[in-house]
XYZ file of N, CA and C in Angstrom:
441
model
N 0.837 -1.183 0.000
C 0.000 0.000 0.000
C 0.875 1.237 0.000
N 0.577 2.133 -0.736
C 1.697 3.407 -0.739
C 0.994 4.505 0.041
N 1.856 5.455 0.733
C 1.588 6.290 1.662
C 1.188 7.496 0.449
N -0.051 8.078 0.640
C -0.539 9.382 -0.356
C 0.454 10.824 0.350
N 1.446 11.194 -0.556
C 2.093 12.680 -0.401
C 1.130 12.924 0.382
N 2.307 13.954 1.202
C 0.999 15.221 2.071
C 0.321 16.345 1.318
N 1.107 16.686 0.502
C 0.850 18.326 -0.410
C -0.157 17.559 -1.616
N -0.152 16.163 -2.027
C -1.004 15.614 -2.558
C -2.289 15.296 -2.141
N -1.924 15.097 -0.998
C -3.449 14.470 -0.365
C -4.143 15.599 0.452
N -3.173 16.799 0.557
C -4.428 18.030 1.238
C -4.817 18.675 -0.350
N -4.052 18.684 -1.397
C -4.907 18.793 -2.951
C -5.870 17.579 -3.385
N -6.034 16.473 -2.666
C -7.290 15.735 -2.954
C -8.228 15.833 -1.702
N -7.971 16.426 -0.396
C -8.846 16.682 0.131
C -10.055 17.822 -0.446
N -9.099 19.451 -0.986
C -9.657 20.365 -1.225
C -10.868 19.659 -2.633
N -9.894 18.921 -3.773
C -10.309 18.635 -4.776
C -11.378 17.999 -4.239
N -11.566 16.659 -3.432
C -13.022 16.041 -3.079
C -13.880 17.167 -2.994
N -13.908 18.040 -2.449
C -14.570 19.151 -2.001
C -15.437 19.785 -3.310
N -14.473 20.185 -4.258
C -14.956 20.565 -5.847
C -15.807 19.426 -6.203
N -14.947 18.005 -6.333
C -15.674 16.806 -7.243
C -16.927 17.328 -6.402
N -17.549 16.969 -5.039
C -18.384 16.137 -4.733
C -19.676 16.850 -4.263
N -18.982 18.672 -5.050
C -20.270 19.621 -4.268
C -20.479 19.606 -2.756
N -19.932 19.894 -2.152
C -20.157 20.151 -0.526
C -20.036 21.589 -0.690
N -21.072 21.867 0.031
C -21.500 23.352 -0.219
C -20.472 24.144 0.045
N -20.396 25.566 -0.417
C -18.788 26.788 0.063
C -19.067 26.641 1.173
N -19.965 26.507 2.277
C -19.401 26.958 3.544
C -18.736 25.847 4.254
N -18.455 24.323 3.685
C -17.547 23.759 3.848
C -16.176 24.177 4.111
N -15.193 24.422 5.489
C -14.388 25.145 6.127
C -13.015 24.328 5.909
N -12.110 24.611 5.067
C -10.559 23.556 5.371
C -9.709 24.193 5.988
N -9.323 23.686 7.146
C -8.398 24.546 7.970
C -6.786 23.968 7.937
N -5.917 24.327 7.530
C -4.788 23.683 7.999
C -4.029 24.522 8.761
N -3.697 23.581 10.086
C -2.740 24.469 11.267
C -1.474 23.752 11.387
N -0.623 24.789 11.397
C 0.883 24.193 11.375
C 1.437 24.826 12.968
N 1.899 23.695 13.448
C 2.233 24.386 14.803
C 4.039 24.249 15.053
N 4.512 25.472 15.064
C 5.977 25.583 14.403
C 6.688 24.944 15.869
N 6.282 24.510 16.946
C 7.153 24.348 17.769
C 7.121 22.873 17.864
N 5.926 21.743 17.435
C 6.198 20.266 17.075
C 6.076 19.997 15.563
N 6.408 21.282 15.258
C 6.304 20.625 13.344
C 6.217 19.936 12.503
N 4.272 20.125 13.043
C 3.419 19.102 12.269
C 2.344 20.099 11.686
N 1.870 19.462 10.577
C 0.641 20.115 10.444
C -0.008 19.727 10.386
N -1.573 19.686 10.673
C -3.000 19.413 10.742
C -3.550 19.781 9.597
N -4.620 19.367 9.034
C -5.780 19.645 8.064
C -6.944 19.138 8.736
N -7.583 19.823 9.045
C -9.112 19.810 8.913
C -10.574 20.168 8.553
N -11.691 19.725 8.328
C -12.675 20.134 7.388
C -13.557 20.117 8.094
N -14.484 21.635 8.371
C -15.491 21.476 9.110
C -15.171 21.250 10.759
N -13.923 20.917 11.390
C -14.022 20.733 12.869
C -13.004 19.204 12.521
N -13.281 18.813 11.609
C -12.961 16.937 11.708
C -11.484 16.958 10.641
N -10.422 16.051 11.672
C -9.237 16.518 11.414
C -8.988 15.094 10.369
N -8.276 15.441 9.280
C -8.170 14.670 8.244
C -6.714 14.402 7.546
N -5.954 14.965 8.605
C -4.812 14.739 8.389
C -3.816 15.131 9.106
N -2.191 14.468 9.476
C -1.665 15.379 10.371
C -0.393 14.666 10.323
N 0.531 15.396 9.567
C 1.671 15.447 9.197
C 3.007 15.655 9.892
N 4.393 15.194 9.744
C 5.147 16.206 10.501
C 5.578 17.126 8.924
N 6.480 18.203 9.203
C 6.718 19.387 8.067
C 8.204 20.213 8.766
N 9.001 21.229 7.891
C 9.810 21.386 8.338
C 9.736 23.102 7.956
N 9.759 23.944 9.054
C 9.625 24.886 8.902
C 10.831 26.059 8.755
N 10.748 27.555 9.126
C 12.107 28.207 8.676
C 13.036 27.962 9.669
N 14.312 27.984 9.392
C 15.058 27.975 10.392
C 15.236 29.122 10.984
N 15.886 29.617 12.182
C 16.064 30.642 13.102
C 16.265 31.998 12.240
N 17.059 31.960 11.482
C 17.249 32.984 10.604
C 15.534 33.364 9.417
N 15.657 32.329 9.245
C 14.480 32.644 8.268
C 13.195 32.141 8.285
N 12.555 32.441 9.615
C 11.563 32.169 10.543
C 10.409 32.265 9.674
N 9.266 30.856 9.456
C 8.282 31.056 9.122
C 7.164 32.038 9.612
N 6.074 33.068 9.105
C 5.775 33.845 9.870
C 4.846 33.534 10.401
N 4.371 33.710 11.743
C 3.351 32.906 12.336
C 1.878 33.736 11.936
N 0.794 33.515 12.420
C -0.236 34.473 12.083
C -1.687 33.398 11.036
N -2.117 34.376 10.921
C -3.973 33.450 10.444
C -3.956 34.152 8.693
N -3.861 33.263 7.836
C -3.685 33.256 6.594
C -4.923 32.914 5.713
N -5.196 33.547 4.338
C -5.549 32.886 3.469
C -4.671 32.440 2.121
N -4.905 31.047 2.161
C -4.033 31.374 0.805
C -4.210 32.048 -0.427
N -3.455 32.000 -1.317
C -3.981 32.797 -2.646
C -3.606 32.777 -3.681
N -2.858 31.410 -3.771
C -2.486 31.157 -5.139
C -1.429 29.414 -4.858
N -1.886 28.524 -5.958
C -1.312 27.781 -5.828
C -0.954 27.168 -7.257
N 0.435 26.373 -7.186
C 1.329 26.272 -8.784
C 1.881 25.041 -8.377
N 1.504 24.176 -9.600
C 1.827 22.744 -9.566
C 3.404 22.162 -9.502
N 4.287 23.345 -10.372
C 5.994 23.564 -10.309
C 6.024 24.918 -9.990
N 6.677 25.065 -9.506
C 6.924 26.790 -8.832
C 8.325 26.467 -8.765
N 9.340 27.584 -8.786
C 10.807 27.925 -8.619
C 11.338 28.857 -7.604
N 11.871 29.060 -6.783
C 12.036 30.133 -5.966
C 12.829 31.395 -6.830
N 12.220 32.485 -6.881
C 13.306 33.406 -7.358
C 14.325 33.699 -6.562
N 14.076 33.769 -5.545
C 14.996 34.425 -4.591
C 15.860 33.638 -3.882
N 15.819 31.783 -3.787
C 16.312 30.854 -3.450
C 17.315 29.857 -4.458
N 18.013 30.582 -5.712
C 18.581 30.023 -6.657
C 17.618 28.594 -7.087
N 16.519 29.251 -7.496
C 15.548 28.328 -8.138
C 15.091 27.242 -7.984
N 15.398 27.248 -6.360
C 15.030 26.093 -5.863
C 13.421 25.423 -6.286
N 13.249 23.933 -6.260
C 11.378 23.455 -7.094
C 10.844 23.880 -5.290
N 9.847 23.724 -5.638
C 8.697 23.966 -4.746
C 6.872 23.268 -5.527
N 7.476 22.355 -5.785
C 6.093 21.306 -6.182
C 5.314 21.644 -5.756
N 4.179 21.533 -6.252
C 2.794 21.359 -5.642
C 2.735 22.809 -4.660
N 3.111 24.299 -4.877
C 2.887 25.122 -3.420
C 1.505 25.719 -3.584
N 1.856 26.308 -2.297
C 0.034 26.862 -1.873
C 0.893 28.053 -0.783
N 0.527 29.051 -1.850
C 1.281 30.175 -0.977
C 0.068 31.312 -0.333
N 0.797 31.679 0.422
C 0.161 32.508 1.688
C 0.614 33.654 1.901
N 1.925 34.341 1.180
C 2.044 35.599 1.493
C 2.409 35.730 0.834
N 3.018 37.450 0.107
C 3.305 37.640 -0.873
C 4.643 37.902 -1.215
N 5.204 37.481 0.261
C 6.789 37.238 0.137
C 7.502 35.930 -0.079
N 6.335 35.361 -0.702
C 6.346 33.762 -1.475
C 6.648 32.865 -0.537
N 6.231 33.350 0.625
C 6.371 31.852 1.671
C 5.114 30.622 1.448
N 5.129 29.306 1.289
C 4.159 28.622 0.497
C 4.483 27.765 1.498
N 3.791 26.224 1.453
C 3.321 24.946 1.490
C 3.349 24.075 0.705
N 5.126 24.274 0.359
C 5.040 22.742 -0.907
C 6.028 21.780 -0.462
N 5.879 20.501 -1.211
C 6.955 19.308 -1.522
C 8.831 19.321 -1.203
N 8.521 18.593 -0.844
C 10.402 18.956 -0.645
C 10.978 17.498 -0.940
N 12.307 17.728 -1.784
C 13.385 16.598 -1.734
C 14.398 16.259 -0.272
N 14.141 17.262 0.710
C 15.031 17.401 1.636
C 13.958 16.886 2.738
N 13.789 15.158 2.107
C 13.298 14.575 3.503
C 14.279 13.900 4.599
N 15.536 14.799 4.697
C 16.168 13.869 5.914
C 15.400 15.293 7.184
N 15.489 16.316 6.396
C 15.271 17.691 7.774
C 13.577 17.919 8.061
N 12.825 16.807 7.598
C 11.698 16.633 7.934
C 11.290 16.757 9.248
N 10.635 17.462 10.029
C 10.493 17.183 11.385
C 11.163 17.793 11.901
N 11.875 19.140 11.678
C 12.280 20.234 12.760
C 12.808 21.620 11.869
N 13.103 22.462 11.675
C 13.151 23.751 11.651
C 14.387 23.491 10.212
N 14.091 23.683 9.255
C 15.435 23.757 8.082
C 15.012 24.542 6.897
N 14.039 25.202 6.203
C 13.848 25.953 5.078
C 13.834 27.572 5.759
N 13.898 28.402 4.367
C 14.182 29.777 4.208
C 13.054 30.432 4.247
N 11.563 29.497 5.059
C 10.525 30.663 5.711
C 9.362 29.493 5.294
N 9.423 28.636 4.442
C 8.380 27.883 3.608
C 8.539 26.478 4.409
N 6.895 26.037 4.396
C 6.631 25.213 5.270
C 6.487 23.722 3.979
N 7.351 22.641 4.755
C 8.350 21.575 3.969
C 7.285 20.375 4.218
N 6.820 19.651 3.153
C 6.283 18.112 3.333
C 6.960 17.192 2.498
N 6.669 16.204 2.640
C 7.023 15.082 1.896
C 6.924 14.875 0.694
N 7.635 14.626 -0.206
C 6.919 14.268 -0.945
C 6.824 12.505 -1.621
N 6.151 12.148 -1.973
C 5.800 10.541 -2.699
C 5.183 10.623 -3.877
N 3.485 11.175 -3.616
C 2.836 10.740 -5.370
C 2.789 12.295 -5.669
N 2.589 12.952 -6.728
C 2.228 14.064 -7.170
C 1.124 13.734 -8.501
N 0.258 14.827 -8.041
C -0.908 14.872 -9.557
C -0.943 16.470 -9.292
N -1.381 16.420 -10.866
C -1.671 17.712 -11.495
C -2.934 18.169 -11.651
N -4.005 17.012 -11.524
C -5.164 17.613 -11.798
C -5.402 17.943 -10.207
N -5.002 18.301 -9.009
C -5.413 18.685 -8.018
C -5.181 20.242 -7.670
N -3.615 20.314 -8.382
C -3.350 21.485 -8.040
C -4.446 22.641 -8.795
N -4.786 22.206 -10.090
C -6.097 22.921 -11.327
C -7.231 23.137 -10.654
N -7.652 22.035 -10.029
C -9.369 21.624 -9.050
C -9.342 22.750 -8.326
N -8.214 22.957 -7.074
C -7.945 23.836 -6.012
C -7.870 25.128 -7.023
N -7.117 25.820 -8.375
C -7.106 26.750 -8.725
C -8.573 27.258 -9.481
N -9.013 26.449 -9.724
C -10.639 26.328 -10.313
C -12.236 26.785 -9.612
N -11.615 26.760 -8.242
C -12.744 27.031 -6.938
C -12.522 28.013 -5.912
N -13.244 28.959 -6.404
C -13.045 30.282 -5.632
C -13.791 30.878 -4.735
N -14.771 29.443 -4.028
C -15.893 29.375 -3.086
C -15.445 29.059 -1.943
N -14.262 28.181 -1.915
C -14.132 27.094 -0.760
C -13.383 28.109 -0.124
N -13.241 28.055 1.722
C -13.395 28.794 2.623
C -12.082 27.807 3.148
N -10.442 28.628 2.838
C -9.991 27.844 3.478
C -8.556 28.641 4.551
N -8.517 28.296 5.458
C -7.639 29.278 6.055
C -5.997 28.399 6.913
N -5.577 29.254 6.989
C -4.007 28.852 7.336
C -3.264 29.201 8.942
N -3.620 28.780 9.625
C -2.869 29.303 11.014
C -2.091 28.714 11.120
N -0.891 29.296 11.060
C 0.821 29.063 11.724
C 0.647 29.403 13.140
N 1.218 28.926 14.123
C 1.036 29.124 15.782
C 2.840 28.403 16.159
N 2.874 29.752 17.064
C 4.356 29.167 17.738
C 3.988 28.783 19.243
N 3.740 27.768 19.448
C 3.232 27.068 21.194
C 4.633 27.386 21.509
Protein backbone atom coordinates (compact mmCIF):
# COMPACT_ATOMS: atom_id res chain seq x y z
CA UNK A 1 0.00 0.00 0.00
CA UNK A 2 1.70 3.41 -0.74
CA UNK A 3 1.59 6.29 1.66
CA UNK A 4 -0.54 9.38 -0.36
CA UNK A 5 2.09 12.68 -0.40
CA UNK A 6 1.00 15.22 2.07
CA UNK A 7 0.85 18.33 -0.41
CA UNK A 8 -1.00 15.61 -2.56
CA UNK A 9 -3.45 14.47 -0.37
CA UNK A 10 -4.43 18.03 1.24
CA UNK A 11 -4.91 18.79 -2.95
CA UNK A 12 -7.29 15.73 -2.95
CA UNK A 13 -8.85 16.68 0.13
CA UNK A 14 -9.66 20.36 -1.22
CA UNK A 15 -10.31 18.63 -4.78
CA UNK A 16 -13.02 16.04 -3.08
CA UNK A 17 -14.57 19.15 -2.00
CA UNK A 18 -14.96 20.57 -5.85
CA UNK A 19 -15.67 16.81 -7.24
CA UNK A 20 -18.38 16.14 -4.73
CA UNK A 21 -20.27 19.62 -4.27
CA UNK A 22 -20.16 20.15 -0.53
CA UNK A 23 -21.50 23.35 -0.22
CA UNK A 24 -18.79 26.79 0.06
CA UNK A 25 -19.40 26.96 3.54
CA UNK A 26 -17.55 23.76 3.85
CA UNK A 27 -14.39 25.15 6.13
CA UNK A 28 -10.56 23.56 5.37
CA UNK A 29 -8.40 24.55 7.97
CA UNK A 30 -4.79 23.68 8.00
CA UNK A 31 -2.74 24.47 11.27
CA UNK A 32 0.88 24.19 11.38
CA UNK A 33 2.23 24.39 14.80
CA UNK A 34 5.98 25.58 14.40
CA UNK A 35 7.15 24.35 17.77
CA UNK A 36 6.20 20.27 17.07
CA UNK A 37 6.30 20.62 13.34
CA UNK A 38 3.42 19.10 12.27
CA UNK A 39 0.64 20.11 10.44
CA UNK A 40 -3.00 19.41 10.74
CA UNK A 41 -5.78 19.65 8.06
CA UNK A 42 -9.11 19.81 8.91
CA UNK A 43 -12.68 20.13 7.39
CA UNK A 44 -15.49 21.48 9.11
CA UNK A 45 -14.02 20.73 12.87
CA UNK A 46 -12.96 16.94 11.71
CA UNK A 47 -9.24 16.52 11.41
CA UNK A 48 -8.17 14.67 8.24
CA UNK A 49 -4.81 14.74 8.39
CA UNK A 50 -1.67 15.38 10.37
CA UNK A 51 1.67 15.45 9.20
CA UNK A 52 5.15 16.21 10.50
CA UNK A 53 6.72 19.39 8.07
CA UNK A 54 9.81 21.39 8.34
CA UNK A 55 9.62 24.89 8.90
CA UNK A 56 12.11 28.21 8.68
CA UNK A 57 15.06 27.97 10.39
CA UNK A 58 16.06 30.64 13.10
CA UNK A 59 17.25 32.98 10.60
CA UNK A 60 14.48 32.64 8.27
CA UNK A 61 11.56 32.17 10.54
CA UNK A 62 8.28 31.06 9.12
CA UNK A 63 5.77 33.84 9.87
CA UNK A 64 3.35 32.91 12.34
CA UNK A 65 -0.24 34.47 12.08
CA UNK A 66 -3.97 33.45 10.44
CA UNK A 67 -3.68 33.26 6.59
CA UNK A 68 -5.55 32.89 3.47
CA UNK A 69 -4.03 31.37 0.80
CA UNK A 70 -3.98 32.80 -2.65
CA UNK A 71 -2.49 31.16 -5.14
CA UNK A 72 -1.31 27.78 -5.83
CA UNK A 73 1.33 26.27 -8.78
CA UNK A 74 1.83 22.74 -9.57
CA UNK A 75 5.99 23.56 -10.31
CA UNK A 76 6.92 26.79 -8.83
CA UNK A 77 10.81 27.92 -8.62
CA UNK A 78 12.04 30.13 -5.97
CA UNK A 79 13.31 33.41 -7.36
CA UNK A 80 15.00 34.43 -4.59
CA UNK A 81 16.31 30.85 -3.45
CA UNK A 82 18.58 30.02 -6.66
CA UNK A 83 15.55 28.33 -8.14
CA UNK A 84 15.03 26.09 -5.86
CA UNK A 85 11.38 23.46 -7.09
CA UNK A 86 8.70 23.97 -4.75
CA UNK A 87 6.09 21.31 -6.18
CA UNK A 88 2.79 21.36 -5.64
CA UNK A 89 2.89 25.12 -3.42
CA UNK A 90 0.03 26.86 -1.87
CA UNK A 91 1.28 30.17 -0.98
CA UNK A 92 0.16 32.51 1.69
CA UNK A 93 2.04 35.60 1.49
CA UNK A 94 3.30 37.64 -0.87
CA UNK A 95 6.79 37.24 0.14
CA UNK A 96 6.35 33.76 -1.47
CA UNK A 97 6.37 31.85 1.67
CA UNK A 98 4.16 28.62 0.50
CA UNK A 99 3.32 24.95 1.49
CA UNK A 100 5.04 22.74 -0.91
CA UNK A 101 6.96 19.31 -1.52
CA UNK A 102 10.40 18.96 -0.64
CA UNK A 103 13.39 16.60 -1.73
CA UNK A 104 15.03 17.40 1.64
CA UNK A 105 13.30 14.57 3.50
CA UNK A 106 16.17 13.87 5.91
CA UNK A 107 15.27 17.69 7.77
CA UNK A 108 11.70 16.63 7.93
CA UNK A 109 10.49 17.18 11.38
CA UNK A 110 12.28 20.23 12.76
CA UNK A 111 13.15 23.75 11.65
CA UNK A 112 15.44 23.76 8.08
CA UNK A 113 13.85 25.95 5.08
CA UNK A 114 14.18 29.78 4.21
CA UNK A 115 10.52 30.66 5.71
CA UNK A 116 8.38 27.88 3.61
CA UNK A 117 6.63 25.21 5.27
CA UNK A 118 8.35 21.58 3.97
CA UNK A 119 6.28 18.11 3.33
CA UNK A 120 7.02 15.08 1.90
CA UNK A 121 6.92 14.27 -0.94
CA UNK A 122 5.80 10.54 -2.70
CA UNK A 123 2.84 10.74 -5.37
CA UNK A 124 2.23 14.06 -7.17
CA UNK A 125 -0.91 14.87 -9.56
CA UNK A 126 -1.67 17.71 -11.49
CA UNK A 127 -5.16 17.61 -11.80
CA UNK A 128 -5.41 18.69 -8.02
CA UNK A 129 -3.35 21.49 -8.04
CA UNK A 130 -6.10 22.92 -11.33
CA UNK A 131 -9.37 21.62 -9.05
CA UNK A 132 -7.95 23.84 -6.01
CA UNK A 133 -7.11 26.75 -8.73
CA UNK A 134 -10.64 26.33 -10.31
CA UNK A 135 -12.74 27.03 -6.94
CA UNK A 136 -13.05 30.28 -5.63
CA UNK A 137 -15.89 29.37 -3.09
CA UNK A 138 -14.13 27.09 -0.76
CA UNK A 139 -13.40 28.79 2.62
CA UNK A 140 -9.99 27.84 3.48
CA UNK A 141 -7.64 29.28 6.05
CA UNK A 142 -4.01 28.85 7.34
CA UNK A 143 -2.87 29.30 11.01
CA UNK A 144 0.82 29.06 11.72
CA UNK A 145 1.04 29.12 15.78
CA UNK A 146 4.36 29.17 17.74
CA UNK A 147 3.23 27.07 21.19
Amino acid sequence: MRVLHPVVAAFAVVGLLVVSAIPASARLLIEIDKSTQRMTVSQDGVQLYHWPVSTGLRAYDTPAGSYTPFRMEKEHYSKEWDDAPMPHSIFFTTKEHAIHGTEHIRNIGRPASHGCVRLQPQNRSEEHTSELQSHHDLVCRLLLEKK
